């Protein structure tokens, strides 16, 4: 594999991850409110590695869009913490994303199955 191919593969993965990051964050927050480091840990459990700067930018955008909100909670160790939670607008967006995701997966699987059938 050439260096150019490695870079291209890395870029493909990065672009695909960016495309699903919002969906995954909303899925996480639909289960329970979370502190940003909890969100990062949840994403990393699924091998979605996200840096804090990327996450905070996304959280701020989702809050401005009304999909998320936050509340401050006192911390026993240090300053108060900001916990994010999904709003009704976010729940609606999540539902639409889930429908779109199911459709995309079905479409991609259709073509993958066609390729597998022709390779046999």
CSV table of C-alpha atoms in Angstrom, one decimal:
chain,number,residue,atom,x,y,z
A,1,UNK,CA,0.0,0.0,0.0
A,2,UNK,CA,1.4,3.3,-1.0
A,3,UNK,CA,1.6,6.4,1.3
A,4,UNK,CA,-0.9,8.1,-0.9
A,5,UNK,CA,-3.3,5.2,-0.6
A,6,UNK,CA,-2.9,5.2,3.2
A,7,UNK,CA,-3.7,8.9,3.3
A,8,UNK,CA,-6.7,8.4,1.1
A,9,UNK,CA,-8.0,5.6,3.2
A,10,UNK,CA,-7.6,7.6,6.4
A,11,UNK,CA,-9.4,10.6,4.8
A,12,UNK,CA,-12.3,8.3,3.7
A,13,UNK,CA,-12.7,6.9,7.2
A,14,UNK,CA,-12.4,10.4,8.7
A,15,UNK,CA,-15.1,11.8,6.4
A,16,UNK,CA,-17.5,8.8,7.1
A,17,UNK,CA,-17.0,9.2,10.9
A,18,UNK,CA,-17.7,13.0,10.7
A,19,UNK,CA,-20.9,12.1,8.9
A,20,UNK,CA,-22.2,9.9,11.6
A,21,UNK,CA,-20.8,11.7,14.7
A,22,UNK,CA,-23.9,13.8,15.2
A,23,UNK,CA,-26.1,10.8,15.0
A,24,UNK,CA,-24.0,8.8,17.5
A,25,UNK,CA,-23.9,11.7,20.0
A,26,UNK,CA,-27.6,12.1,19.8
A,27,UNK,CA,-28.0,8.3,20.3
A,28,UNK,CA,-25.8,8.4,23.4
A,29,UNK,CA,-27.6,11.4,24.9
A,30,UNK,CA,-31.0,9.8,24.2
A,31,UNK,CA,-30.1,7.2,26.8
A,32,UNK,CA,-29.0,9.6,29.5
A,33,UNK,CA,-27.5,13.1,30.0
A,34,UNK,CA,-23.7,13.1,29.9
A,35,UNK,CA,-20.7,15.2,30.7
A,36,UNK,CA,-18.5,15.7,27.6
A,37,UNK,CA,-15.8,13.3,28.8
A,38,UNK,CA,-18.5,10.6,29.2
A,39,UNK,CA,-19.6,11.2,25.6
A,40,UNK,CA,-16.0,10.9,24.4
A,41,UNK,CA,-15.6,7.6,26.4
A,42,UNK,CA,-18.9,6.3,24.9
A,43,UNK,CA,-17.7,7.1,21.4
A,44,UNK,CA,-14.3,5.5,22.0
A,45,UNK,CA,-16.0,2.3,23.2
A,46,UNK,CA,-17.3,2.0,19.7
A,47,UNK,CA,-13.8,2.9,18.3
A,48,UNK,CA,-15.0,6.4,17.3
A,49,UNK,CA,-12.1,8.5,18.5
A,50,UNK,CA,-13.0,12.2,18.8
A,51,UNK,CA,-10.9,15.0,20.2
A,52,UNK,CA,-12.4,17.4,22.7
A,53,UNK,CA,-12.3,20.4,20.3
A,54,UNK,CA,-14.4,18.5,17.7
A,55,UNK,CA,-16.9,17.4,20.3
A,56,UNK,CA,-17.3,20.8,21.9
A,57,UNK,CA,-17.9,22.4,18.5
A,58,UNK,CA,-20.5,19.8,17.7
A,59,UNK,CA,-22.2,20.2,21.1
A,60,UNK,CA,-22.4,23.9,20.7
A,61,UNK,CA,-23.9,23.7,17.2
A,62,UNK,CA,-26.5,21.1,18.4
A,63,UNK,CA,-27.4,23.4,21.3
A,64,UNK,CA,-27.8,26.4,19.0
A,65,UNK,CA,-30.0,24.2,16.7
A,66,UNK,CA,-32.2,23.3,19.8
A,67,UNK,CA,-31.3,19.6,19.6
A,68,UNK,CA,-29.4,19.6,22.9
A,69,UNK,CA,-29.3,21.6,26.1
A,70,UNK,CA,-27.3,21.5,29.2
A,71,UNK,CA,-27.5,21.9,32.9
A,72,UNK,CA,-24.8,22.7,35.5
A,73,UNK,CA,-24.3,20.3,38.3
A,74,UNK,CA,-22.0,20.7,41.3
A,75,UNK,CA,-19.1,18.4,41.3
A,76,UNK,CA,-17.6,16.9,44.5
A,77,UNK,CA,-14.2,17.3,43.0
A,78,UNK,CA,-13.7,20.8,41.6
A,79,UNK,CA,-15.9,23.2,39.7
A,80,UNK,CA,-19.5,22.6,38.5
A,81,UNK,CA,-19.9,20.4,35.4
A,82,UNK,CA,-22.0,21.0,32.3
A,83,UNK,CA,-24.2,17.9,31.5
A,84,UNK,CA,-25.8,17.7,28.1
A,85,UNK,CA,-29.2,16.2,27.4
A,86,UNK,CA,-31.3,15.8,24.3
A,87,UNK,CA,-34.3,18.0,23.8
A,88,UNK,CA,-37.7,17.2,22.1
A,89,UNK,CA,-36.3,18.8,18.9
A,90,UNK,CA,-33.2,16.6,19.2
A,91,UNK,CA,-35.5,13.5,19.7
A,92,UNK,CA,-37.3,14.4,16.5
A,93,UNK,CA,-34.0,14.9,14.6
A,94,UNK,CA,-32.8,11.6,16.0
A,95,UNK,CA,-35.9,9.8,14.8
A,96,UNK,CA,-35.4,11.2,11.3
A,97,UNK,CA,-31.7,10.3,11.4
A,98,UNK,CA,-32.6,6.7,12.4
A,99,UNK,CA,-34.9,6.4,9.5
A,100,UNK,CA,-32.3,7.8,7.1
A,101,UNK,CA,-29.6,5.5,8.6
A,102,UNK,CA,-31.8,2.4,8.1
A,103,UNK,CA,-32.5,3.4,4.5
A,104,UNK,CA,-28.8,4.0,3.8
A,105,UNK,CA,-27.7,0.7,5.4
A,106,UNK,CA,-30.4,-1.2,3.3
A,107,UNK,CA,-29.1,0.6,0.2
A,108,UNK,CA,-25.5,-0.2,0.8
A,109,UNK,CA,-26.2,-3.8,1.8
A,110,UNK,CA,-28.2,-4.2,-1.4
A,111,UNK,CA,-25.1,-3.3,-3.5
A,112,UNK,CA,-22.7,-5.3,-1.2
A,113,UNK,CA,-25.0,-8.3,-1.7
A,114,UNK,CA,-25.0,-7.8,-5.5
A,115,UNK,CA,-21.2,-7.7,-5.5
A,116,UNK,CA,-21.0,-10.8,-3.3
A,117,UNK,CA,-23.4,-12.6,-5.6
A,118,UNK,CA,-21.4,-11.8,-8.7
A,119,UNK,CA,-18.0,-12.8,-7.1
A,120,UNK,CA,-19.2,-16.3,-6.3
